[in-house]
PDB file of N, CA, C and O in Angstrom:
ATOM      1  N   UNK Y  19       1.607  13.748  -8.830  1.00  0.00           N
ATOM      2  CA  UNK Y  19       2.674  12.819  -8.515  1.00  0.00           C
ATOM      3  C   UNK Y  19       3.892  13.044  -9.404  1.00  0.00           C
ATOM      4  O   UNK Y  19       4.996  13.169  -8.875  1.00  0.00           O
ATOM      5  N   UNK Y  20       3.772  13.092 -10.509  1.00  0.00           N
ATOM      6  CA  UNK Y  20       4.898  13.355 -11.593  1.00  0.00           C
ATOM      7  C   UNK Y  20       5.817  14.742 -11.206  1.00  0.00           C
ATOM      8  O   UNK Y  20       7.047  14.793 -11.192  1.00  0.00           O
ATOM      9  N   UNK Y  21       4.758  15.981 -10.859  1.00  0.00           N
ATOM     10  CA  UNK Y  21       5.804  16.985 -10.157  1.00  0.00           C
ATOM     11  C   UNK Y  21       6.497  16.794  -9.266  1.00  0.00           C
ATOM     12  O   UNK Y  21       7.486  17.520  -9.167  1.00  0.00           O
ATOM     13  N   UNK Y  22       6.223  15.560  -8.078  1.00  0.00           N
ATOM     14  CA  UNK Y  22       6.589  15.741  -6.854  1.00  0.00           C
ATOM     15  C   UNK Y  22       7.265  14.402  -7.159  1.00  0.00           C
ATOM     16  O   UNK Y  22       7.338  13.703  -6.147  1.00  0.00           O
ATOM     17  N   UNK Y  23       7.755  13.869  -8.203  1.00  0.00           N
ATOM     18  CA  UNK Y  23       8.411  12.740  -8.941  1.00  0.00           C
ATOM     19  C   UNK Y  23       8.376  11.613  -7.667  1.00  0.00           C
ATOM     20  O   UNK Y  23       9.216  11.662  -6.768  1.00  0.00           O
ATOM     21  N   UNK Y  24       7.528  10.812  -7.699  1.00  0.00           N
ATOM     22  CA  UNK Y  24       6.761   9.768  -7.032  1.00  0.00           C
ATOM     23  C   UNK Y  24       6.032   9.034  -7.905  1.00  0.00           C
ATOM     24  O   UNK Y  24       5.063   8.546  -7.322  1.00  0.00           O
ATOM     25  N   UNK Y  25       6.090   8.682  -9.303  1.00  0.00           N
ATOM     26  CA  UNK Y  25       5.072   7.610  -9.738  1.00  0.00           C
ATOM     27  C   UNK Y  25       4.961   6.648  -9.408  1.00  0.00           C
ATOM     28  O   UNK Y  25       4.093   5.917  -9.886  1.00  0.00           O
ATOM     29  N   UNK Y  26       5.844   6.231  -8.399  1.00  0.00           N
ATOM     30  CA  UNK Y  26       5.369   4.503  -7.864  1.00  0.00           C
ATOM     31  C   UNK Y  26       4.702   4.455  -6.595  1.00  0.00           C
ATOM     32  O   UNK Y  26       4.411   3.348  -6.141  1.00  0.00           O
ATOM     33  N   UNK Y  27       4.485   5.252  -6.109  1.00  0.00           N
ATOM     34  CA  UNK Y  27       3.738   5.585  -4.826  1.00  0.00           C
ATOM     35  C   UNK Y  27       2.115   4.861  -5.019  1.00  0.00           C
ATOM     36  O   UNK Y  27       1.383   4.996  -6.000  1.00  0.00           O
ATOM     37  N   UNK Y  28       1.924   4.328  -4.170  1.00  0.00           N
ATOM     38  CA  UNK Y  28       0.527   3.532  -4.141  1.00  0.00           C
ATOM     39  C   UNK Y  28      -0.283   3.514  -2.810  1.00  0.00           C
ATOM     40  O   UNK Y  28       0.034   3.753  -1.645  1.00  0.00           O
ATOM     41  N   UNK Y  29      -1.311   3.184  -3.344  1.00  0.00           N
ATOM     42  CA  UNK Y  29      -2.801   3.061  -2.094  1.00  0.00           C
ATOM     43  C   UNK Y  29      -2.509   1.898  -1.871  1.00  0.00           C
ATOM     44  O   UNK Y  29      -1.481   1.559  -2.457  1.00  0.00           O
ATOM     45  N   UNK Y  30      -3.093   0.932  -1.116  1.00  0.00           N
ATOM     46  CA  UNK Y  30      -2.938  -0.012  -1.008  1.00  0.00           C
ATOM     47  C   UNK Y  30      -4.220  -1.058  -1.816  1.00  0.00           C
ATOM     48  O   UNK Y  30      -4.053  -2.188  -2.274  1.00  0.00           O
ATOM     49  N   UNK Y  31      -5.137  -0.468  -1.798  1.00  0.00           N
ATOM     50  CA  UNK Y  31      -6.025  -0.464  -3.663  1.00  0.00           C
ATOM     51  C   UNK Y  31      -5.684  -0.682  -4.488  1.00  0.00           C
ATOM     52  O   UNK Y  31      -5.911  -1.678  -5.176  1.00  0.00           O
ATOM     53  N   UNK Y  32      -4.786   0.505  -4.749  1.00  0.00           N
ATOM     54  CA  UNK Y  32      -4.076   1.494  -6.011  1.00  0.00           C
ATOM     55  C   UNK Y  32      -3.168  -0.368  -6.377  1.00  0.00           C
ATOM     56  O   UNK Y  32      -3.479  -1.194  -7.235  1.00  0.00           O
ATOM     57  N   UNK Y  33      -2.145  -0.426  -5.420  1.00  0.00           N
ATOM     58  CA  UNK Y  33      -1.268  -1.561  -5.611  1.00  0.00           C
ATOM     59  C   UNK Y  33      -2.134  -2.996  -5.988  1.00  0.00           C
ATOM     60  O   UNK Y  33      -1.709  -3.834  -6.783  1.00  0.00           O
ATOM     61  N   UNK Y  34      -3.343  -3.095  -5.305  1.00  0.00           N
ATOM     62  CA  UNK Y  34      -3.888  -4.327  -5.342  1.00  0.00           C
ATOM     63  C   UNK Y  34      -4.638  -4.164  -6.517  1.00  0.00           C
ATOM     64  O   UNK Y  34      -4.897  -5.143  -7.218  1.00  0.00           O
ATOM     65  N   UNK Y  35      -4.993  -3.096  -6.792  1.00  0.00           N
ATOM     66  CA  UNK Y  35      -5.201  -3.828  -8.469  1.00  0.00           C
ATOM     67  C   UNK Y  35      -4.398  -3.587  -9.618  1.00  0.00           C
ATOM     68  O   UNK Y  35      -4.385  -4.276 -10.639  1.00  0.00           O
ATOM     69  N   UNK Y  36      -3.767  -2.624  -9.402  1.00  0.00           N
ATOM     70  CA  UNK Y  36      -2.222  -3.002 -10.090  1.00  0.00           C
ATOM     71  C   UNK Y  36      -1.886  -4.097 -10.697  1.00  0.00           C
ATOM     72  O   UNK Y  36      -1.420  -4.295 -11.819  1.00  0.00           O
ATOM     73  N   UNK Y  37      -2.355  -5.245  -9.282  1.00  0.00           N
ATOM     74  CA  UNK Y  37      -0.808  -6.413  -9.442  1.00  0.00           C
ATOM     75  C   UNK Y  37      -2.043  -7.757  -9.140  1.00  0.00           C
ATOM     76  O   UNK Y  37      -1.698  -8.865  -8.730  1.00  0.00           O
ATOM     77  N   UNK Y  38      -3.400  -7.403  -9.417  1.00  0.00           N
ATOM     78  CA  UNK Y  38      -4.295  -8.651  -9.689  1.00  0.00           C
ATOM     79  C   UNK Y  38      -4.613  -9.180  -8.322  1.00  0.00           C
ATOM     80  O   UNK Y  38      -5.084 -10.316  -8.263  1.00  0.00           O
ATOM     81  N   UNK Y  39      -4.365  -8.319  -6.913  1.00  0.00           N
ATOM     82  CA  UNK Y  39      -4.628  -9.145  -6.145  1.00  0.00           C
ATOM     83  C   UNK Y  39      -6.118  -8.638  -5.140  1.00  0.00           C
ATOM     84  O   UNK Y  39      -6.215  -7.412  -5.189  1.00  0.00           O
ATOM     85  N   UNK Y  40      -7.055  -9.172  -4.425  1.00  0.00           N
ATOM     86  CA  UNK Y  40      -8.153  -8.959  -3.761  1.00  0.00           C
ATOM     87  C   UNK Y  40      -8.291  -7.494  -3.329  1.00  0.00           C
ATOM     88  O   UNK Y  40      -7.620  -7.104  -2.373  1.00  0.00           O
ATOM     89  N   UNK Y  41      -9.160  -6.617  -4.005  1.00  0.00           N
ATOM     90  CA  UNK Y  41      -9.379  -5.143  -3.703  1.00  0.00           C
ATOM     91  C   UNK Y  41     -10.505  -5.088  -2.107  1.00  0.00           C
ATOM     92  O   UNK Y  41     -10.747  -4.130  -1.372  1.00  0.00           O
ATOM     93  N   UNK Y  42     -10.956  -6.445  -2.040  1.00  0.00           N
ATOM     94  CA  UNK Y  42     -12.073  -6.383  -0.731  1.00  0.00           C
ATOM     95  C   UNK Y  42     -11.303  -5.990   0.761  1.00  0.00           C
ATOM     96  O   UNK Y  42     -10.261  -6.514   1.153  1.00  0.00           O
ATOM     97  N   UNK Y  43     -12.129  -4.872   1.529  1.00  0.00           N
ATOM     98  CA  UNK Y  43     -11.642  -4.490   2.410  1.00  0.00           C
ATOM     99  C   UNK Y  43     -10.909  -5.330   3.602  1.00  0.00           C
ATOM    100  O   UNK Y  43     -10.168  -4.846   4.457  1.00  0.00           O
ATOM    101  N   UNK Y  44     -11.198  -6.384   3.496  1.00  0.00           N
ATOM    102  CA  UNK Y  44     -10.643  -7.223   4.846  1.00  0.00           C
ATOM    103  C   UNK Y  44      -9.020  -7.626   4.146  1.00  0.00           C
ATOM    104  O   UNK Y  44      -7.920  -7.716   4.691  1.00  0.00           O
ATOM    105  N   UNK Y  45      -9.288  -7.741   3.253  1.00  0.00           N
ATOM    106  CA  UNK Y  45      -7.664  -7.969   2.547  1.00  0.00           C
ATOM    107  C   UNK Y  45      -6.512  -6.916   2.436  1.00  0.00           C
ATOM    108  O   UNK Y  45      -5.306  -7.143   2.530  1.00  0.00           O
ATOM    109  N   UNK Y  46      -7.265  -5.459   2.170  1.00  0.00           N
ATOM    110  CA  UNK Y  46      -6.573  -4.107   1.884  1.00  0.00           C
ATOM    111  C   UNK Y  46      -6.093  -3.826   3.555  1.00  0.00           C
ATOM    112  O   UNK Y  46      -5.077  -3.205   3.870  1.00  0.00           O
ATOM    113  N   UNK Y  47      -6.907  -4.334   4.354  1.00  0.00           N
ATOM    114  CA  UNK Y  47      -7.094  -4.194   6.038  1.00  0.00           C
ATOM    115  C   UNK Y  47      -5.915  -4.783   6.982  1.00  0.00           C
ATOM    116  O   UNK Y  47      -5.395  -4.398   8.029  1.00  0.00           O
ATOM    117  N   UNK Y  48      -5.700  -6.125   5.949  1.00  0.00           N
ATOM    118  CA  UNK Y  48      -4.612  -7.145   6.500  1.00  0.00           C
ATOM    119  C   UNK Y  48      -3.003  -6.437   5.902  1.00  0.00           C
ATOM    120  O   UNK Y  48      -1.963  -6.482   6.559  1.00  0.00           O
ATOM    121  N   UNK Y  49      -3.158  -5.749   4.390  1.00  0.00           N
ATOM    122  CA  UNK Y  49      -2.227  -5.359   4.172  1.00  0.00           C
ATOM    123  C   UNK Y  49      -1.420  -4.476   4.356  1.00  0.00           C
ATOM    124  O   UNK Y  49      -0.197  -4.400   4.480  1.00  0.00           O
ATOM    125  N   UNK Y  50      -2.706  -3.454   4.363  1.00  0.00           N
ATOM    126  CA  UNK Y  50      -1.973  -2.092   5.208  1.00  0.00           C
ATOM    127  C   UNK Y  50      -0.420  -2.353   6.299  1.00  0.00           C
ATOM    128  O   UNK Y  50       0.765  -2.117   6.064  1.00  0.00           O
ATOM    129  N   UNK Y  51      -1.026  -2.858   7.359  1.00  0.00           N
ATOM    130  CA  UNK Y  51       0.030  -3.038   8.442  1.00  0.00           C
ATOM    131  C   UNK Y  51       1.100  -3.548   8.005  1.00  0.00           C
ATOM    132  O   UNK Y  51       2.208  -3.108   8.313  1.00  0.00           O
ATOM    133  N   UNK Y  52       0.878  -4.716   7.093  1.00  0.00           N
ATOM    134  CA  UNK Y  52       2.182  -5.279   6.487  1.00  0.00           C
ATOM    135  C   UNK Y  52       3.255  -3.838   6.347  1.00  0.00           C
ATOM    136  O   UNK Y  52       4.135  -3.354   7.059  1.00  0.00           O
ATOM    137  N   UNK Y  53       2.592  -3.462   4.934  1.00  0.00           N
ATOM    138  CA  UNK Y  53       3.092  -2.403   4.548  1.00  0.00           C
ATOM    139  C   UNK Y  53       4.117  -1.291   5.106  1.00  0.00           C
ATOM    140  O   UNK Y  53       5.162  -0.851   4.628  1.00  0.00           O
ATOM    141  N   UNK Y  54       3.227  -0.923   6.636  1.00  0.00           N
ATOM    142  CA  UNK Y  54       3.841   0.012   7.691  1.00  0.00           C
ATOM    143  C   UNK Y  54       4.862  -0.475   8.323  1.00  0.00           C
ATOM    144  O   UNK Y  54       5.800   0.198   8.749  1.00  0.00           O
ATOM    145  N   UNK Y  55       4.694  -2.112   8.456  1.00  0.00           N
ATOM    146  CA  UNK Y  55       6.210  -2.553   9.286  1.00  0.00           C
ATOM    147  C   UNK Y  55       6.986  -2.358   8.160  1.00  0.00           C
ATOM    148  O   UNK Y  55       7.717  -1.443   8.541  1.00  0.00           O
ATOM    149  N   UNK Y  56       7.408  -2.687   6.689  1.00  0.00           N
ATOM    150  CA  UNK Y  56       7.983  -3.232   5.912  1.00  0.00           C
ATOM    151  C   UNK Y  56       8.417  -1.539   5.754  1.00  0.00           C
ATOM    152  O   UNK Y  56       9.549  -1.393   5.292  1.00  0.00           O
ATOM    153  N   UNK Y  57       7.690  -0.281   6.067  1.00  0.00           N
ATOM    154  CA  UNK Y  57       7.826   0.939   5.988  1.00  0.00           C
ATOM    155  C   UNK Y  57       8.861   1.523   7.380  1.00  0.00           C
ATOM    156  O   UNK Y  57       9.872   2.218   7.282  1.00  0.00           O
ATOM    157  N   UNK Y  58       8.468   1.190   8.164  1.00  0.00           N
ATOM    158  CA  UNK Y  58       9.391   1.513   8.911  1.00  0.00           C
ATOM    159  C   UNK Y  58      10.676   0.954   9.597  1.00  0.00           C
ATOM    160  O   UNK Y  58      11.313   1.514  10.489  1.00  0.00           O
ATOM    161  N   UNK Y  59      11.010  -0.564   8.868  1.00  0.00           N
ATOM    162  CA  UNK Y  59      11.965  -1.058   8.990  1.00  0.00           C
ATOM    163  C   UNK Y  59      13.056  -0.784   7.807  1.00  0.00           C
ATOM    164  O   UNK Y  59      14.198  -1.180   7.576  1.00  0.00           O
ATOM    165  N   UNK Y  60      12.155   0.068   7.196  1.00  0.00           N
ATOM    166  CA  UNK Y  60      13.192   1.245   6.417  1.00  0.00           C
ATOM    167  C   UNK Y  60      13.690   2.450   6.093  1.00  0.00           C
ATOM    168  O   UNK Y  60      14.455   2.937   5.261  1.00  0.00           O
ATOM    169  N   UNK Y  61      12.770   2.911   7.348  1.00  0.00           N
ATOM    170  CA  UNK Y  61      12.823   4.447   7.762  1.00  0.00           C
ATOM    171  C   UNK Y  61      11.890   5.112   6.787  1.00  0.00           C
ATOM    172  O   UNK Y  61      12.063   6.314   6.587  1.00  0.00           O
ATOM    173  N   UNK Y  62      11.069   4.578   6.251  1.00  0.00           N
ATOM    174  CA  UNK Y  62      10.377   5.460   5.084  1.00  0.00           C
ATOM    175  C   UNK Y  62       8.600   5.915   5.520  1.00  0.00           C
ATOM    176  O   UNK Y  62       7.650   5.184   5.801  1.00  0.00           O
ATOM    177  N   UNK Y  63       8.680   7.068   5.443  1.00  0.00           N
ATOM    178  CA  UNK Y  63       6.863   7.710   6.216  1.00  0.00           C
ATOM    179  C   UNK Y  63       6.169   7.443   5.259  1.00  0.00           C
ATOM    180  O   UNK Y  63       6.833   7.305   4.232  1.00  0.00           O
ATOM    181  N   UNK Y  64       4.762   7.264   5.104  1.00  0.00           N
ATOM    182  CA  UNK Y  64       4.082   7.110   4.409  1.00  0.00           C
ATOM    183  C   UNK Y  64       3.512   8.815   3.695  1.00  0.00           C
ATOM    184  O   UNK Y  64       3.355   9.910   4.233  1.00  0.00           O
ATOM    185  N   UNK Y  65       3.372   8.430   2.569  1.00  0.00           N
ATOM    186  CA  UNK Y  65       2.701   9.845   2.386  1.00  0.00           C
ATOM    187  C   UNK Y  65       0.830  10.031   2.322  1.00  0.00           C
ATOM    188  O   UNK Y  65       0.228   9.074   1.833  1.00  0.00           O
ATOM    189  N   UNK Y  66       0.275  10.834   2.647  1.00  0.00           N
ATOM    190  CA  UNK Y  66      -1.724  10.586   2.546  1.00  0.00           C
ATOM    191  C   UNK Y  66      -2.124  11.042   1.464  1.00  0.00           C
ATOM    192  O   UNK Y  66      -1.905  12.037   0.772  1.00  0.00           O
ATOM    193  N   UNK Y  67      -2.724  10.184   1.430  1.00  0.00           N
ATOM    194  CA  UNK Y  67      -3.796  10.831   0.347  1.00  0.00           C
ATOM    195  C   UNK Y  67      -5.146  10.582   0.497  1.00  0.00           C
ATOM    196  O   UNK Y  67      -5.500   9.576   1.112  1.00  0.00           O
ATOM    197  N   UNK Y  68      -6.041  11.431  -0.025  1.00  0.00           N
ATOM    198  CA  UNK Y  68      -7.377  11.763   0.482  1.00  0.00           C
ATOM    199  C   UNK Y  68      -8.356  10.429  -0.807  1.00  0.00           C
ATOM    200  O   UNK Y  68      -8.161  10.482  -2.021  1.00  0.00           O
ATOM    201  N   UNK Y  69      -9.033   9.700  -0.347  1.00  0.00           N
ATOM    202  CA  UNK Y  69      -9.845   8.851  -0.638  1.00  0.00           C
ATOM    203  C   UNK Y  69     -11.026   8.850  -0.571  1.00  0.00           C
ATOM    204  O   UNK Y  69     -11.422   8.491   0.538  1.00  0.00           O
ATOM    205  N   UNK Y  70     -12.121   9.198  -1.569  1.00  0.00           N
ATOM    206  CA  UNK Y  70     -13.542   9.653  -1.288  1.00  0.00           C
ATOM    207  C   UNK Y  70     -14.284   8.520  -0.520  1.00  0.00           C
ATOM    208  O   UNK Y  70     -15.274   8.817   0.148  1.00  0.00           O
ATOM    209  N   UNK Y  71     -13.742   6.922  -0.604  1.00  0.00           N
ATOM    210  CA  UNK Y  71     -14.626   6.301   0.524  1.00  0.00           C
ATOM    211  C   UNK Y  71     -14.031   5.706   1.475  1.00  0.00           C
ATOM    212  O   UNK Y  71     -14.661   5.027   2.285  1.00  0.00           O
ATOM    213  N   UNK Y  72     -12.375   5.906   1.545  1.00  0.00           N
ATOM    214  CA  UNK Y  72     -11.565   5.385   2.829  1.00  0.00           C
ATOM    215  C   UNK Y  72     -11.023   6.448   3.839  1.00  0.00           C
ATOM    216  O   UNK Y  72     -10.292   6.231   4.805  1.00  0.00           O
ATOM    217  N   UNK Y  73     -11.574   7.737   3.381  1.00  0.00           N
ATOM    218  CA  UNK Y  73     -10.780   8.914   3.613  1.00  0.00           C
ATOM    219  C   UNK Y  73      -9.207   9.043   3.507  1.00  0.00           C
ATOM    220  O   UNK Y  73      -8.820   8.659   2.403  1.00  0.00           O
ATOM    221  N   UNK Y  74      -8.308   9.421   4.241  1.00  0.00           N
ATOM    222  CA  UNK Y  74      -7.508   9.886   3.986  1.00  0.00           C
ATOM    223  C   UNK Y  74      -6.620   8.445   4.418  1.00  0.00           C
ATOM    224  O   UNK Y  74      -6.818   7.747   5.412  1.00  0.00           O
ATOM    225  N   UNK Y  75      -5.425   8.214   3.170  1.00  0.00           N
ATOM    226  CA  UNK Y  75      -5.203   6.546   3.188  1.00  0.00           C
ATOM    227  C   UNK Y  75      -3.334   7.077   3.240  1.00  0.00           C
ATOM    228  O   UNK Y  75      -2.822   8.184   3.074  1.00  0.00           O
ATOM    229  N   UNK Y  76      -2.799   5.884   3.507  1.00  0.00           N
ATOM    230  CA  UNK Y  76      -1.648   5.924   3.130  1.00  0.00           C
ATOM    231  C   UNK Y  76      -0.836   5.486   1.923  1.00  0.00           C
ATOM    232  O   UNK Y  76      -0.944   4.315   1.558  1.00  0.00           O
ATOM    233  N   UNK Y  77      -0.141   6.203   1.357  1.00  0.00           N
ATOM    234  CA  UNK Y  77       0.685   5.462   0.144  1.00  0.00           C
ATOM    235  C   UNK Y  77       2.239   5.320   0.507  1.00  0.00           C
ATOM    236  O   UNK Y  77       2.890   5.917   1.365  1.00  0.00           O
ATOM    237  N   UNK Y  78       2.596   4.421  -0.341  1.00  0.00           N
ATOM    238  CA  UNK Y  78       3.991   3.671   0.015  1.00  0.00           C
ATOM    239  C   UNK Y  78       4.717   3.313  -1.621  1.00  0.00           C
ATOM    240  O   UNK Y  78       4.171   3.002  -2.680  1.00  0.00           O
ATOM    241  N   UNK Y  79       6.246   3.531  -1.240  1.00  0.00           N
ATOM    242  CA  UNK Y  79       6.527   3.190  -2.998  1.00  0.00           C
ATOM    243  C   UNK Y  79       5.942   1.505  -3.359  1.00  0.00           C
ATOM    244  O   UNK Y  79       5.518   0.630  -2.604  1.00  0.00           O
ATOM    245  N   UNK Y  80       6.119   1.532  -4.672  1.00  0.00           N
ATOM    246  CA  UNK Y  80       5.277  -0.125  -4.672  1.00  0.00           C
ATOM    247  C   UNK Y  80       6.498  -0.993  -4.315  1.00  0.00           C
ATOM    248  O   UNK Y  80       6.261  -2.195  -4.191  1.00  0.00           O
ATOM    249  N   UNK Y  81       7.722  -0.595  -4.136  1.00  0.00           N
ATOM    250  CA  UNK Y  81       8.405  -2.102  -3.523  1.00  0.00           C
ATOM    251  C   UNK Y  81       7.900  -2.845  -2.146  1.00  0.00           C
ATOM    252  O   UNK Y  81       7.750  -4.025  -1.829  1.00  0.00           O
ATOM    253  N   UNK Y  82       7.713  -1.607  -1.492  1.00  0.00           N
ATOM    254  CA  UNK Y  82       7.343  -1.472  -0.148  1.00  0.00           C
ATOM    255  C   UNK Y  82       6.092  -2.149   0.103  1.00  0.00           C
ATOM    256  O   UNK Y  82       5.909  -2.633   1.220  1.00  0.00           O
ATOM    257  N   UNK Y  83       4.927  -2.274  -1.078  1.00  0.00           N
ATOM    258  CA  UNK Y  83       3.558  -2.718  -0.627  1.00  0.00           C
ATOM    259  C   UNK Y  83       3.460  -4.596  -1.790  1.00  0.00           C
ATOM    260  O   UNK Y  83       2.585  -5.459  -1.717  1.00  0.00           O
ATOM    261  N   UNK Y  84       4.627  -4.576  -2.630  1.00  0.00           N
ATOM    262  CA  UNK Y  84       5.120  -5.903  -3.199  1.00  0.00           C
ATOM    263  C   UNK Y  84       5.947  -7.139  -1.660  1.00  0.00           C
ATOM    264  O   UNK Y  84       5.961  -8.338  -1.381  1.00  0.00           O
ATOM    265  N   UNK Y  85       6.520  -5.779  -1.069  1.00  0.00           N
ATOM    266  CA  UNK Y  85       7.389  -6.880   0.230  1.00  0.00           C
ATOM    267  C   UNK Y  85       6.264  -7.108   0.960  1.00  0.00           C
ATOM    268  O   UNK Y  85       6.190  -8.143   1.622  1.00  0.00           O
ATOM    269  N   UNK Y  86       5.117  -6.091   0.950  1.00  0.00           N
ATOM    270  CA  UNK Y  86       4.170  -6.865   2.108  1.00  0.00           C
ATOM    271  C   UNK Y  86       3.407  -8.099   1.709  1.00  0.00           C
ATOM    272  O   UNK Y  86       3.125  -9.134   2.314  1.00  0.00           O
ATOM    273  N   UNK Y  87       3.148  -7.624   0.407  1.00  0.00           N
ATOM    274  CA  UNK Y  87       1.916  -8.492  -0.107  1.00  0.00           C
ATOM    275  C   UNK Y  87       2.316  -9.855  -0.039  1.00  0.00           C
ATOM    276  O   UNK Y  87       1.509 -10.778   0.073  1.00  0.00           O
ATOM    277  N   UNK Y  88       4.042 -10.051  -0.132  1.00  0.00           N
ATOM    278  CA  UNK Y  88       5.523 -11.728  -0.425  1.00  0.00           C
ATOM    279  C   UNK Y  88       4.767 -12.010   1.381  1.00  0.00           C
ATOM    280  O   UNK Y  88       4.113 -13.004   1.696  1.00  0.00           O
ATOM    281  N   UNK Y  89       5.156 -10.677   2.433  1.00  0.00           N
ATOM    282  CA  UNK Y  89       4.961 -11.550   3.400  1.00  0.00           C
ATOM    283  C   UNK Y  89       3.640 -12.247   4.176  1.00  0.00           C
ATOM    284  O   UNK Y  89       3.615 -13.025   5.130  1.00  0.00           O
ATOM    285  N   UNK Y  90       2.521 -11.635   3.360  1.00  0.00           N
ATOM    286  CA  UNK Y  90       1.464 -12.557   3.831  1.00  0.00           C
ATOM    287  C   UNK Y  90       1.134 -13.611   2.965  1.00  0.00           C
ATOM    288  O   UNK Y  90      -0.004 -14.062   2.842  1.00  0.00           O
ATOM    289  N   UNK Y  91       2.265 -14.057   2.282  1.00  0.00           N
ATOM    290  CA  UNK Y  91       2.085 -15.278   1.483  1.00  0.00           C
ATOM    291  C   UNK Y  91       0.563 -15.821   1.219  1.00  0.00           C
ATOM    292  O   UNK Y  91      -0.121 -14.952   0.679  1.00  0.00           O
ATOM    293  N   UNK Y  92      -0.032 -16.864   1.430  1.00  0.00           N
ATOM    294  CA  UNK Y  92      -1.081 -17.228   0.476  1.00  0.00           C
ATOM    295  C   UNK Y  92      -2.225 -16.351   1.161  1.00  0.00           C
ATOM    296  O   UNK Y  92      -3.232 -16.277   0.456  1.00  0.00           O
ATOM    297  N   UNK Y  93      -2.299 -15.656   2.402  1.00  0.00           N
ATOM    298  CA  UNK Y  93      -3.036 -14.627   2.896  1.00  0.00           C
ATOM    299  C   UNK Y  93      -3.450 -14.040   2.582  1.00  0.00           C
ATOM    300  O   UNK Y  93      -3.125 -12.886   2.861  1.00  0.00           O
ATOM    301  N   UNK Y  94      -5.103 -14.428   1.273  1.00  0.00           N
ATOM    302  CA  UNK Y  94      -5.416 -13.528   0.828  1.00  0.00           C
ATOM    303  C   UNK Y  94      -6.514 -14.149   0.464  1.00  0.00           C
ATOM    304  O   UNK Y  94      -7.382 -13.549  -0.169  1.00  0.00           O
TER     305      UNK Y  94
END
């Protein structure tokens, strides 16, 4: 990540425990999508990365997975 200068780039894991919030799959499940609208209402692709038990996941800079997490408010 540091070569390809991206350190804020996150899993949606990666972000949720970051920032203290529910790592259980039905929550990471709800967020994802957030994420992708909040991603493409800014023109921004996700980049993959390979996950030994989700397989291959998406990452997003962390503003991008902070705006999702604001819009499912107590959703969690």
């Amino acid at each position: 990540d540091g070569i390809e200068g991206k350190h804020d780039w996150f899993s949606a894991l990666a972000f949720a425990k970051l920032n203290g919030l529910p790592t259980y799959e039905k929550f990471l499940r709800r967020l994802g999508p957030h994420a992708t609208m909040v991603a493409r209402a800014h023109d921004i692709a996700p980049e993959k990365a390979q996950h030994g038990h989700y397989g291959a996941v998406n990452r997003y800079p962390e503003w991008i997975w902070q705006l999702a997490a604001d819009a499912m408010g107590g959703d969690r």
